mmCIF file of N, CA, C and O in Angstrom:
data_model
loop_
_atom_site.group_PDB
_atom_site.id
_atom_site.type_symbol
_atom_site.label_atom_id
_atom_site.label_comp_id
_atom_site.label_asym_id
_atom_site.label_seq_id
_atom_site.Cartn_x
_atom_site.Cartn_y
_atom_site.Cartn_z
ATOM 1 N N VAL A 1 -6.820 -3.034 -4.497
ATOM 2 C CA VAL A 1 -6.120 -3.166 -3.215
ATOM 3 C C VAL A 1 -6.620 -2.050 -2.543
ATOM 4 O O VAL A 1 -6.987 -0.970 -3.022
ATOM 5 N N ASN A 2 -7.176 -2.390 -1.796
ATOM 6 C CA ASN A 2 -7.844 -1.397 -0.566
ATOM 7 C C ASN A 2 -7.074 -1.244 0.694
ATOM 8 O O ASN A 2 -6.320 -2.077 1.276
ATOM 9 N N GLU A 3 -6.447 -0.134 1.013
ATOM 10 C CA GLU A 3 -6.167 0.328 2.596
ATOM 11 C C GLU A 3 -7.109 0.617 3.262
ATOM 12 O O GLU A 3 -7.615 1.923 3.241
ATOM 13 N N THR A 4 -7.238 -0.480 4.295
ATOM 14 C CA THR A 4 -8.420 -0.204 5.201
ATOM 15 C C THR A 4 -7.148 0.845 6.532
ATOM 16 O O THR A 4 -8.374 1.562 7.839
ATOM 17 N N ALA A 5 -6.452 0.471 6.850
ATOM 18 C CA ALA A 5 -5.670 1.201 7.723
ATOM 19 C C ALA A 5 -4.033 1.284 7.366
ATOM 20 O O ALA A 5 -3.602 0.608 6.131
ATOM 21 N N PRO A 6 -3.689 2.560 7.747
ATOM 22 C CA PRO A 6 -2.200 2.347 7.407
ATOM 23 C C PRO A 6 -1.527 1.039 7.201
ATOM 24 O O PRO A 6 -1.276 0.168 8.300
ATOM 25 N N GLY A 7 -1.171 0.688 6.014
ATOM 26 C CA GLY A 7 -0.074 -0.958 6.176
ATOM 27 C C GLY A 7 -0.851 -1.872 5.627
ATOM 28 O O GLY A 7 -0.716 -3.013 5.484
ATOM 29 N N ASP A 8 -2.397 -1.484 5.816
ATOM 30 C CA ASP A 8 -3.552 -2.822 5.805
ATOM 31 C C ASP A 8 -3.783 -2.709 4.337
ATOM 32 O O ASP A 8 -4.475 -1.958 4.067
ATOM 33 N N ILE A 9 -3.331 -3.654 3.388
ATOM 34 C CA ILE A 9 -3.646 -3.500 2.291
ATOM 35 C C ILE A 9 -3.728 -4.668 1.974
ATOM 36 O O ILE A 9 -4.151 -5.866 1.908
ATOM 37 N N THR A 10 -5.312 -4.638 1.219
ATOM 38 C CA THR A 10 -6.332 -5.796 0.527
ATOM 39 C C THR A 10 -6.661 -5.470 -0.946
ATOM 40 O O THR A 10 -6.434 -4.809 -1.579
ATOM 41 N N SER A 11 -6.873 -6.676 -1.981
ATOM 42 C CA SER A 11 -7.170 -6.717 -3.017
ATOM 43 C C SER A 11 -8.727 -7.402 -3.504
ATOM 44 O O SER A 11 -8.828 -8.130 -2.771
ATOM 45 N N GLN A 12 -8.936 -6.450 -4.565
ATOM 46 C CA GLN A 12 -10.152 -7.397 -4.981
ATOM 47 C C GLN A 12 -10.701 -7.132 -6.483
ATOM 48 O O GLN A 12 -9.918 -6.645 -7.495
ATOM 49 N N ILE A 13 -10.812 -8.818 -6.870
ATOM 50 C CA ILE A 13 -10.690 -8.798 -8.146
ATOM 51 C C ILE A 13 -11.981 -8.697 -8.831
ATOM 52 O O ILE A 13 -13.208 -9.283 -7.786
ATOM 53 N N ILE A 14 -12.705 -7.535 -10.121
ATOM 54 C CA ILE A 14 -13.662 -7.076 -9.908
ATOM 55 C C ILE A 14 -14.263 -8.083 -10.574
ATOM 56 O O ILE A 14 -15.537 -7.800 -11.358
ATOM 57 N N GLU A 15 -13.819 -8.433 -12.408
ATOM 58 C CA GLU A 15 -13.858 -8.668 -13.159
ATOM 59 C C GLU A 15 -12.613 -9.869 -13.341
ATOM 60 O O GLU A 15 -11.684 -9.363 -13.277
ATOM 61 N N PRO A 16 -12.782 -11.310 -14.806
ATOM 62 C CA PRO A 16 -11.755 -11.943 -14.825
ATOM 63 C C PRO A 16 -10.768 -10.669 -15.256
ATOM 64 O O PRO A 16 -11.316 -10.184 -16.504
ATOM 65 N N LEU A 17 -9.457 -10.843 -15.374
ATOM 66 C CA LEU A 17 -8.368 -9.899 -15.989
ATOM 67 C C LEU A 17 -8.625 -8.581 -15.271
ATOM 68 O O LEU A 17 -7.296 -7.847 -16.283
ATOM 69 N N ILE A 18 -9.236 -8.118 -14.395
ATOM 70 C CA ILE A 18 -9.579 -6.883 -14.183
ATOM 71 C C ILE A 18 -8.811 -6.964 -12.803
ATOM 72 O O ILE A 18 -10.276 -7.050 -11.880
ATOM 73 N N ALA A 19 -8.072 -5.665 -12.168
ATOM 74 C CA ALA A 19 -8.190 -5.971 -11.166
ATOM 75 C C ALA A 19 -8.142 -4.443 -10.732
ATOM 76 O O ALA A 19 -7.625 -4.010 -11.659
ATOM 77 N N THR A 20 -8.444 -3.982 -9.335
ATOM 78 C CA THR A 20 -8.296 -2.616 -9.209
ATOM 79 C C THR A 20 -7.545 -2.240 -8.133
ATOM 80 O O THR A 20 -7.280 -2.766 -6.736
ATOM 81 N N GLU A 21 -6.882 -1.484 -7.627
ATOM 82 C CA GLU A 21 -6.169 -0.852 -7.125
ATOM 83 C C GLU A 21 -6.234 0.423 -6.369
ATOM 84 O O GLU A 21 -6.181 1.344 -7.230
ATOM 85 N N THR A 22 -6.743 0.752 -5.260
ATOM 86 C CA THR A 22 -6.812 1.972 -4.803
ATOM 87 C C THR A 22 -5.851 2.149 -3.145
ATOM 88 O O THR A 22 -5.695 1.514 -2.539
ATOM 89 N N SER A 23 -5.451 3.527 -3.460
ATOM 90 C CA SER A 23 -4.536 3.869 -2.449
ATOM 91 C C SER A 23 -5.478 5.445 -2.280
ATOM 92 O O SER A 23 -5.097 6.430 -2.899
ATOM 93 N N GLY A 24 -5.859 5.328 -1.195
ATOM 94 C CA GLY A 24 -6.468 7.051 -0.812
ATOM 95 C C GLY A 24 -7.709 7.298 -1.341
ATOM 96 O O GLY A 24 -8.650 6.142 -1.798
ATOM 97 N N ALA A 25 -7.901 8.136 -2.148
ATOM 98 C CA ALA A 25 -9.002 8.519 -2.743
ATOM 99 C C ALA A 25 -8.610 7.710 -4.468
ATOM 100 O O ALA A 25 -9.343 7.730 -5.819
ATOM 101 N N ALA A 26 -7.418 8.044 -4.826
ATOM 102 C CA ALA A 26 -6.996 6.819 -6.225
ATOM 103 C C ALA A 26 -7.468 5.247 -6.577
ATOM 104 O O ALA A 26 -6.799 4.574 -5.857
ATOM 105 N N GLU A 27 -8.027 5.335 -7.761
ATOM 106 C CA GLU A 27 -8.084 3.826 -7.931
ATOM 107 C C GLU A 27 -7.649 3.518 -9.545
ATOM 108 O O GLU A 27 -7.540 4.526 -10.533
ATOM 109 N N HIS A 28 -6.892 2.725 -9.621
ATOM 110 C CA HIS A 28 -6.622 2.408 -11.084
ATOM 111 C C HIS A 28 -6.563 1.144 -11.565
ATOM 112 O O HIS A 28 -6.373 0.052 -10.624
ATOM 113 N N GLU A 29 -6.769 0.829 -12.766
ATOM 114 C CA GLU A 29 -6.366 -0.894 -12.953
ATOM 115 C C GLU A 29 -5.426 -1.262 -13.062
ATOM 116 O O GLU A 29 -3.974 -0.615 -13.225
ATOM 117 N N VAL A 30 -5.207 -2.826 -12.426
ATOM 118 C CA VAL A 30 -3.812 -3.094 -12.434
ATOM 119 C C VAL A 30 -3.444 -3.987 -13.893
ATOM 120 O O VAL A 30 -2.623 -4.162 -14.296
ATOM 121 N N PHE A 31 -4.292 -5.232 -14.288
ATOM 122 C CA PHE A 31 -4.384 -5.694 -15.348
ATOM 123 C C PHE A 31 -5.248 -5.313 -16.247
ATOM 124 O O PHE A 31 -6.583 -5.393 -15.949
ATOM 125 N N PRO A 32 -4.960 -4.984 -17.827
ATOM 126 C CA PRO A 32 -6.207 -4.574 -18.363
ATOM 127 C C PRO A 32 -6.557 -5.834 -19.017
ATOM 128 O O PRO A 32 -6.285 -6.454 -19.395
ATOM 129 N N PRO A 33 -7.924 -5.388 -19.239
ATOM 130 C CA PRO A 33 -8.715 -6.360 -20.345
ATOM 131 C C PRO A 33 -8.453 -6.871 -21.312
ATOM 132 O O PRO A 33 -8.698 -8.023 -21.817
ATOM 133 N N THR A 34 -7.856 -6.422 -22.006
ATOM 134 C CA THR A 34 -7.124 -6.665 -23.663
ATOM 135 C C THR A 34 -5.991 -7.105 -23.423
ATOM 136 O O THR A 34 -5.243 -7.377 -22.841
ATOM 137 N N PRO A 35 -5.974 -8.338 -24.093
ATOM 138 C CA PRO A 35 -4.745 -9.042 -24.329
ATOM 139 C C PRO A 35 -3.330 -8.625 -24.777
ATOM 140 O O PRO A 35 -3.592 -7.486 -25.539
ATOM 141 N N ALA A 36 -2.414 -8.996 -24.634
ATOM 142 C CA ALA A 36 -1.534 -8.266 -24.901
ATOM 143 C C ALA A 36 -1.182 -8.279 -26.680
ATOM 144 O O ALA A 36 -1.686 -8.807 -27.083
ATOM 145 N N SER A 37 -0.172 -7.790 -27.231
ATOM 146 C CA SER A 37 0.524 -8.005 -28.555
ATOM 147 C C SER A 37 -0.116 -9.377 -29.518
ATOM 148 O O SER A 37 0.852 -10.324 -28.800
ATOM 149 N N GLY A 38 -0.634 -9.364 -29.958
ATOM 150 C CA GLY A 38 -0.741 -10.730 -30.854
ATOM 151 C C GLY A 38 0.483 -11.046 -31.888
ATOM 152 O O GLY A 38 0.502 -11.769 -32.783
ATOM 153 N N ALA A 39 1.524 -10.521 -31.935
ATOM 154 C CA ALA A 39 2.679 -10.010 -32.787
ATOM 155 C C ALA A 39 3.595 -11.785 -32.705
ATOM 156 O O ALA A 39 2.897 -12.457 -31.556
ATOM 157 N N ALA A 40 4.012 -12.246 -33.717
ATOM 158 C CA ALA A 40 4.520 -13.279 -33.872
ATOM 159 C C ALA A 40 5.398 -13.064 -32.866
ATOM 160 O O ALA A 40 6.561 -12.196 -32.639
ATOM 161 N N CYS A 41 6.343 -14.188 -32.677
ATOM 162 C CA CYS A 41 7.627 -14.513 -31.572
ATOM 163 C C CYS A 41 8.856 -14.762 -32.581
ATOM 164 O O CYS A 41 8.813 -16.084 -33.465
ATOM 165 N N ASP A 42 9.728 -13.894 -32.463
ATOM 166 C CA ASP A 42 11.060 -14.038 -32.964
ATOM 167 C C ASP A 42 12.011 -15.130 -32.291
ATOM 168 O O ASP A 42 12.754 -16.013 -32.986
ATOM 169 N N LEU A 43 11.957 -14.979 -30.938
ATOM 170 C CA LEU A 43 12.515 -15.555 -30.216
ATOM 171 C C LEU A 43 11.782 -16.514 -29.087
ATOM 172 O O LEU A 43 11.698 -15.603 -27.660
ATOM 173 N N PRO A 44 11.465 -17.677 -28.886
ATOM 174 C CA PRO A 44 11.114 -18.202 -27.832
ATOM 175 C C PRO A 44 11.468 -17.600 -26.350
ATOM 176 O O PRO A 44 12.718 -17.958 -26.137
ATOM 177 N N GLY A 45 10.594 -17.103 -25.772
ATOM 178 C CA GLY A 45 10.863 -16.964 -24.286
ATOM 179 C C GLY A 45 11.387 -15.528 -24.488
ATOM 180 O O GLY A 45 11.885 -14.838 -23.056
ATOM 181 N N ASP A 46 11.780 -14.953 -25.442
ATOM 182 C CA ASP A 46 11.929 -13.621 -25.223
ATOM 183 C C ASP A 46 10.652 -12.546 -24.768
ATOM 184 O O ASP A 46 10.094 -12.262 -25.986
ATOM 185 N N MET A 47 9.986 -12.822 -23.828
ATOM 186 C CA MET A 47 9.095 -12.383 -23.285
ATOM 187 C C MET A 47 8.622 -10.571 -23.500
ATOM 188 O O MET A 47 7.884 -9.952 -24.598
ATOM 189 N N ASN A 48 9.763 -9.850 -23.517
ATOM 190 C CA ASN A 48 10.013 -8.303 -23.609
ATOM 191 C C ASN A 48 10.554 -8.061 -25.275
ATOM 192 O O ASN A 48 10.943 -6.904 -24.790
ATOM 193 N N SER A 49 10.473 -8.870 -25.670
ATOM 194 C CA SER A 49 11.305 -8.586 -27.165
ATOM 195 C C SER A 49 12.110 -7.679 -27.122
ATOM 196 O O SER A 49 12.465 -7.256 -27.977
ATOM 197 N N ASP A 50 13.477 -8.193 -25.993
ATOM 198 C CA ASP A 50 14.482 -7.392 -26.243
ATOM 199 C C ASP A 50 15.672 -7.862 -26.757
ATOM 200 O O ASP A 50 16.610 -7.683 -26.891
ATOM 201 N N GLY A 51 15.444 -9.055 -27.453
ATOM 202 C CA GLY A 51 16.531 -10.029 -27.924
ATOM 203 C C GLY A 51 17.111 -10.839 -27.566
ATOM 204 O O GLY A 51 18.088 -11.606 -27.681
ATOM 205 N N MET A 52 16.976 -10.795 -25.962
ATOM 206 C CA MET A 52 17.643 -11.709 -25.266
ATOM 207 C C MET A 52 16.209 -12.697 -24.167
ATOM 208 O O MET A 52 15.443 -12.059 -24.332
ATOM 209 N N VAL A 53 16.495 -13.952 -24.094
ATOM 210 C CA VAL A 53 16.017 -14.301 -22.721
ATOM 211 C C VAL A 53 16.644 -14.398 -21.977
ATOM 212 O O VAL A 53 17.755 -14.883 -21.861
ATOM 213 N N ASN A 54 16.291 -13.730 -20.583
ATOM 214 C CA ASN A 54 17.017 -13.661 -19.426
ATOM 215 C C ASN A 54 15.889 -13.311 -18.217
ATOM 216 O O ASN A 54 14.531 -13.515 -18.673
ATOM 217 N N GLY A 55 16.312 -12.687 -17.318
ATOM 218 C CA GLY A 55 15.741 -12.793 -15.830
ATOM 219 C C GLY A 55 14.649 -11.773 -16.331
ATOM 220 O O GLY A 55 13.275 -11.675 -15.468
ATOM 221 N N LEU A 56 15.017 -10.774 -17.105
ATOM 222 C CA LEU A 56 13.373 -9.865 -17.651
ATOM 223 C C LEU A 56 12.367 -10.048 -18.362
ATOM 224 O O LEU A 56 11.421 -9.462 -18.396
ATOM 225 N N ASP A 57 12.860 -11.412 -18.512
ATOM 226 C CA ASP A 57 11.356 -12.216 -19.316
ATOM 227 C C ASP A 57 10.369 -12.807 -18.190
ATOM 228 O O ASP A 57 8.976 -13.037 -18.753
ATOM 229 N N ILE A 58 10.965 -12.986 -16.998
ATOM 230 C CA ILE A 58 9.918 -13.877 -16.014
ATOM 231 C C ILE A 58 8.657 -13.078 -15.972
ATOM 232 O O ILE A 58 7.765 -13.788 -15.946
ATOM 233 N N GLN A 59 8.697 -12.191 -15.530
ATOM 234 C CA GLN A 59 7.548 -11.286 -15.156
ATOM 235 C C GLN A 59 6.352 -11.694 -16.475
ATOM 236 O O GLN A 59 5.080 -11.927 -16.095
ATOM 237 N N GLY A 60 6.698 -11.033 -17.682
ATOM 238 C CA GLY A 60 5.826 -11.392 -18.262
ATOM 239 C C GLY A 60 5.488 -12.797 -18.911
ATOM 240 O O GLY A 60 4.015 -12.651 -19.292
ATOM 241 N N PHE A 61 6.260 -13.852 -18.558
ATOM 242 C CA PHE A 61 5.901 -15.204 -18.747
ATOM 243 C C PHE A 61 4.455 -15.126 -17.517
ATOM 244 O O PHE A 61 3.893 -15.937 -18.101
ATOM 245 N N VAL A 62 5.181 -14.783 -15.975
ATOM 246 C CA VAL A 62 4.054 -15.334 -15.649
ATOM 247 C C VAL A 62 2.528 -14.919 -16.105
ATOM 248 O O VAL A 62 1.645 -15.131 -15.538
ATOM 249 N N ASP A 63 2.577 -13.505 -16.826
ATOM 250 C CA ASP A 63 1.282 -12.529 -16.362
ATOM 251 C C ASP A 63 0.716 -13.290 -17.566
ATOM 252 O O ASP A 63 -0.622 -13.461 -17.533
ATOM 253 N N CYS A 64 1.336 -13.548 -18.571
ATOM 254 C CA CYS A 64 0.525 -14.412 -19.737
ATOM 255 C C CYS A 64 0.378 -15.753 -19.159
ATOM 256 O O CYS A 64 -0.875 -15.943 -19.683
ATOM 257 N N LEU A 65 0.928 -16.288 -18.072
ATOM 258 C CA LEU A 65 0.476 -17.625 -17.990
ATOM 259 C C LEU A 65 -0.912 -17.386 -16.617
ATOM 260 O O LEU A 65 -1.921 -18.120 -17.038
ATOM 261 N N VAL A 66 -0.696 -16.657 -15.868
ATOM 262 C CA VAL A 66 -1.846 -16.758 -15.230
ATOM 263 C C VAL A 66 -2.966 -16.046 -15.564
ATOM 264 O O VAL A 66 -4.104 -15.920 -15.528
ATOM 265 N N TYR A 67 -2.740 -14.445 -16.336
ATOM 266 C CA TYR A 67 -3.899 -13.446 -17.069
ATOM 267 C C TYR A 67 -4.094 -13.909 -18.340
ATOM 268 O O TYR A 67 -5.092 -13.243 -18.906
ATOM 269 N N GLY A 68 -3.134 -14.549 -19.300
ATOM 270 C CA GLY A 68 -3.319 -14.595 -20.304
ATOM 271 C C GLY A 68 -3.285 -13.063 -21.344
ATOM 272 O O GLY A 68 -3.381 -12.779 -22.664
ATOM 273 N N SER A 69 -2.638 -12.565 -20.406
ATOM 274 C CA SER A 69 -2.412 -10.863 -21.381
ATOM 275 C C SER A 69 -1.355 -10.382 -20.174
ATOM 276 O O SER A 69 -1.000 -10.857 -18.797
ATOM 277 N N SER A 70 -0.576 -9.274 -20.621
ATOM 278 C CA SER A 70 0.491 -8.716 -19.926
ATOM 279 C C SER A 70 0.153 -7.015 -19.772
ATOM 280 O O SER A 70 -0.386 -6.880 -20.986
ATOM 281 N N PRO A 71 0.040 -6.209 -18.146
ATOM 282 C CA PRO A 71 -0.005 -4.677 -18.986
ATOM 283 C C PRO A 71 1.151 -4.295 -19.341
ATOM 284 O O PRO A 71 1.257 -3.119 -19.971
ATOM 285 N N ASN A 72 2.216 -4.952 -19.389
ATOM 286 C CA ASN A 72 3.430 -4.328 -20.048
ATOM 287 C C ASN A 72 3.239 -4.430 -21.551
ATOM 288 O O ASN A 72 2.919 -5.454 -22.232
ATOM 289 N N PRO A 73 2.823 -3.456 -22.257
ATOM 290 C CA PRO A 73 2.702 -3.264 -24.086
ATOM 291 C C PRO A 73 3.878 -3.936 -24.328
ATOM 292 O O PRO A 73 3.375 -4.454 -25.810
ATOM 293 N N ASP A 74 4.834 -4.499 -24.449
ATOM 294 C CA ASP A 74 6.223 -4.956 -24.937
ATOM 295 C C ASP A 74 6.155 -6.349 -24.762
ATOM 296 O O ASP A 74 6.688 -7.060 -25.484
ATOM 297 N N VAL A 75 5.281 -7.035 -23.966
ATOM 298 C CA VAL A 75 5.310 -8.678 -24.008
ATOM 299 C C VAL A 75 4.420 -8.933 -25.233
ATOM 300 O O VAL A 75 3.361 -8.589 -25.137
ATOM 301 N N VAL A 76 4.937 -10.023 -25.374
ATOM 302 C CA VAL A 76 4.125 -10.950 -26.694
ATOM 303 C C VAL A 76 4.249 -12.371 -25.933
ATOM 304 O O VAL A 76 5.029 -12.887 -26.060
ATOM 305 N N CYS A 77 3.001 -12.722 -25.776
ATOM 306 C CA CYS A 77 2.590 -13.661 -25.358
ATOM 307 C C CYS A 77 3.096 -14.923 -25.915
ATOM 308 O O CYS A 77 3.031 -16.001 -25.617
ATOM 309 N N ALA A 78 2.836 -14.756 -27.124
ATOM 310 C CA ALA A 78 2.965 -15.658 -28.161
ATOM 311 C C ALA A 78 4.670 -16.424 -28.134
ATOM 312 O O ALA A 78 4.981 -17.678 -27.994
ATOM 313 N N CYS A 79 5.650 -15.738 -27.260
ATOM 314 C CA CYS A 79 6.980 -16.446 -26.929
ATOM 315 C C CYS A 79 6.656 -16.902 -25.682
ATOM 316 O O CYS A 79 7.849 -17.480 -25.625
ATOM 317 N N GLY A 80 5.970 -17.216 -25.171
ATOM 318 C CA GLY A 80 5.993 -17.883 -24.010
ATOM 319 C C GLY A 80 5.102 -19.295 -24.458
ATOM 320 O O GLY A 80 4.852 -20.128 -23.436
ATOM 321 N N ASP A 81 4.748 -19.438 -25.678
ATOM 322 C CA ASP A 81 3.844 -20.433 -25.992
ATOM 323 C C ASP A 81 4.880 -21.741 -26.674
ATOM 324 O O ASP A 81 4.849 -21.114 -27.939
ATOM 325 N N PHE A 82 4.924 -22.747 -26.161
ATOM 326 C CA PHE A 82 5.815 -23.477 -26.750
ATOM 327 C C PHE A 82 5.499 -24.823 -27.519
ATOM 328 O O PHE A 82 5.962 -25.520 -27.980
ATOM 329 N N ASP A 83 4.459 -25.202 -27.208
ATOM 330 C CA ASP A 83 3.227 -26.222 -27.522
ATOM 331 C C ASP A 83 3.125 -25.779 -29.374
ATOM 332 O O ASP A 83 3.296 -25.078 -29.867
ATOM 333 N N ASP A 84 3.291 -27.116 -29.585
ATOM 334 C CA ASP A 84 2.634 -27.016 -31.353
ATOM 335 C C ASP A 84 1.736 -27.955 -31.333
ATOM 336 O O ASP A 84 1.906 -29.111 -31.110
ATOM 337 N N PRO A 85 0.680 -27.704 -31.881
ATOM 338 C CA PRO A 85 0.343 -26.108 -32.139
ATOM 339 C C PRO A 85 0.352 -25.300 -30.928
ATOM 340 O O PRO A 85 0.049 -25.743 -30.102
ATOM 341 N N PRO A 86 0.531 -23.883 -31.264
ATOM 342 C CA PRO A 86 0.458 -22.855 -30.350
ATOM 343 C C PRO A 86 -1.362 -23.183 -29.624
ATOM 344 O O PRO A 86 -1.851 -23.098 -30.159
ATOM 345 N N ASN A 87 -1.269 -22.961 -28.265
ATOM 346 C CA ASN A 87 -2.797 -22.987 -27.725
ATOM 347 C C ASN A 87 -2.343 -21.769 -26.437
ATOM 348 O O ASN A 87 -3.454 -22.051 -25.731
ATOM 349 N N GLY A 88 -1.590 -20.688 -26.397
ATOM 350 C CA GLY A 88 -1.760 -19.835 -25.280
ATOM 351 C C GLY A 88 -0.711 -20.375 -24.281
ATOM 352 O O GLY A 88 -0.152 -21.912 -24.184
ATOM 353 N N VAL A 89 0.131 -19.314 -23.446
ATOM 354 C CA VAL A 89 0.772 -19.702 -22.328
ATOM 355 C C VAL A 89 -0.197 -20.689 -21.694
ATOM 356 O O VAL A 89 -1.040 -20.505 -20.523
ATOM 357 N N ASP A 90 0.674 -22.277 -21.169
ATOM 358 C CA ASP A 90 -0.301 -22.969 -20.094
ATOM 359 C C ASP A 90 1.173 -23.669 -19.095
ATOM 360 O O ASP A 90 2.054 -23.397 -19.129
ATOM 361 N N THR A 91 0.237 -24.335 -18.623
ATOM 362 C CA THR A 91 1.621 -24.785 -17.273
ATOM 363 C C THR A 91 2.227 -25.978 -18.223
ATOM 364 O O THR A 91 3.514 -26.085 -17.903
ATOM 365 N N ASN A 92 2.229 -26.195 -19.354
ATOM 366 C CA ASN A 92 3.314 -27.618 -20.453
ATOM 367 C C ASN A 92 4.309 -27.020 -20.685
ATOM 368 O O ASN A 92 5.074 -26.919 -21.309
ATOM 369 N N ASP A 93 4.184 -24.955 -20.725
ATOM 370 C CA ASP A 93 5.482 -24.345 -21.278
ATOM 371 C C ASP A 93 6.134 -23.462 -20.136
ATOM 372 O O ASP A 93 7.370 -22.975 -20.333
ATOM 373 N N ILE A 94 5.960 -24.299 -18.787
ATOM 374 C CA ILE A 94 6.826 -23.706 -17.865
ATOM 375 C C ILE A 94 8.037 -24.213 -18.162
ATOM 376 O O ILE A 94 9.036 -23.787 -18.160
ATOM 377 N N ALA A 95 8.455 -25.707 -17.949
ATOM 378 C CA ALA A 95 9.853 -26.437 -18.093
ATOM 379 C C ALA A 95 10.269 -25.762 -19.478
ATOM 380 O O ALA A 95 11.956 -25.441 -19.468
ATOM 381 N N PRO A 96 9.500 -25.504 -21.033
ATOM 382 C CA PRO A 96 10.396 -25.219 -21.703
ATOM 383 C C PRO A 96 10.997 -23.662 -21.774
ATOM 384 O O PRO A 96 12.328 -23.401 -21.886
ATOM 385 N N PHE A 97 10.184 -22.722 -20.926
ATOM 386 C CA PHE A 97 10.345 -21.565 -20.628
ATOM 387 C C PHE A 97 11.829 -21.733 -19.525
ATOM 388 O O PHE A 97 12.740 -20.523 -20.360
ATOM 389 N N VAL A 98 11.775 -22.707 -18.858
ATOM 390 C CA VAL A 98 12.971 -22.432 -17.935
ATOM 391 C C VAL A 98 14.108 -23.070 -18.674
ATOM 392 O O VAL A 98 14.835 -22.575 -18.554
ATOM 393 N N ASP A 99 13.563 -23.486 -19.330
ATOM 394 C CA ASP A 99 14.899 -24.559 -20.055
ATOM 395 C C ASP A 99 15.763 -23.256 -21.343
ATOM 396 O O ASP A 99 16.913 -22.980 -21.055
ATOM 397 N N ALA A 100 14.738 -22.487 -21.888
ATOM 398 C CA ALA A 100 15.005 -21.579 -22.540
ATOM 399 C C ALA A 100 15.990 -20.293 -21.805
ATOM 400 O O ALA A 100 16.725 -19.844 -21.949
ATOM 401 N N LEU A 101 15.200 -19.664 -20.797
ATOM 402 C CA LEU A 101 15.551 -19.114 -19.448
ATOM 403 C C LEU A 101 17.525 -19.676 -18.760
ATOM 404 O O LEU A 101 17.840 -18.660 -19.131
ATOM 405 N N LEU A 102 17.472 -20.600 -18.916
ATOM 406 C CA LEU A 102 19.100 -21.402 -18.458
ATOM 407 C C LEU A 102 19.627 -21.552 -19.570
ATOM 408 O O LEU A 102 20.753 -22.022 -19.210
ATOM 409 N N GLY A 103 19.033 -21.431 -20.429
ATOM 410 C CA GLY A 103 19.994 -21.401 -21.947
ATOM 411 C C GLY A 103 20.285 -22.664 -22.377
ATOM 412 O O GLY A 103 20.576 -22.996 -23.744
ATOM 413 N N GLY A 104 19.047 -23.394 -22.114
ATOM 414 C CA GLY A 104 18.870 -24.674 -22.810
ATOM 415 C C GLY A 104 18.349 -24.520 -24.391
ATOM 416 O O GLY A 104 17.553 -23.482 -24.707
ATOM 417 N N SER A 105 17.688 -25.760 -24.650
ATOM 418 C CA SER A 105 17.279 -25.550 -26.235
ATOM 419 C C SER A 105 15.571 -25.953 -25.913
ATOM 420 O O SER A 105 15.253 -26.645 -24.705
ATOM 421 N N PRO A 106 14.509 -24.881 -26.170
ATOM 422 C CA PRO A 106 12.923 -25.090 -25.880
ATOM 423 C C PRO A 106 12.452 -26.847 -26.222
ATOM 424 O O PRO A 106 13.154 -26.625 -27.350
#
């Protein structure tokens, strides 16, 4: 993200899964190139491993869907993969994730 004038911010993707954000002289990575934890999933849909499927899991699911990983080290992408056999979080996992989020059966 580059600020060319006060309030004017732009983004630049420099490699897959890596984005930089610049504000003034500071620059930092927004999404790391390393995948999120490969840990097993205890509760499908519980992306942040807090023992509940709720609104706090949405950002982790979106990160795993779009980027294949999350900058949050607590996010377990396997919890967003509802397919059998598992193949990573993809568009086929959206409806089951929403069902789990709303309290239905995945």
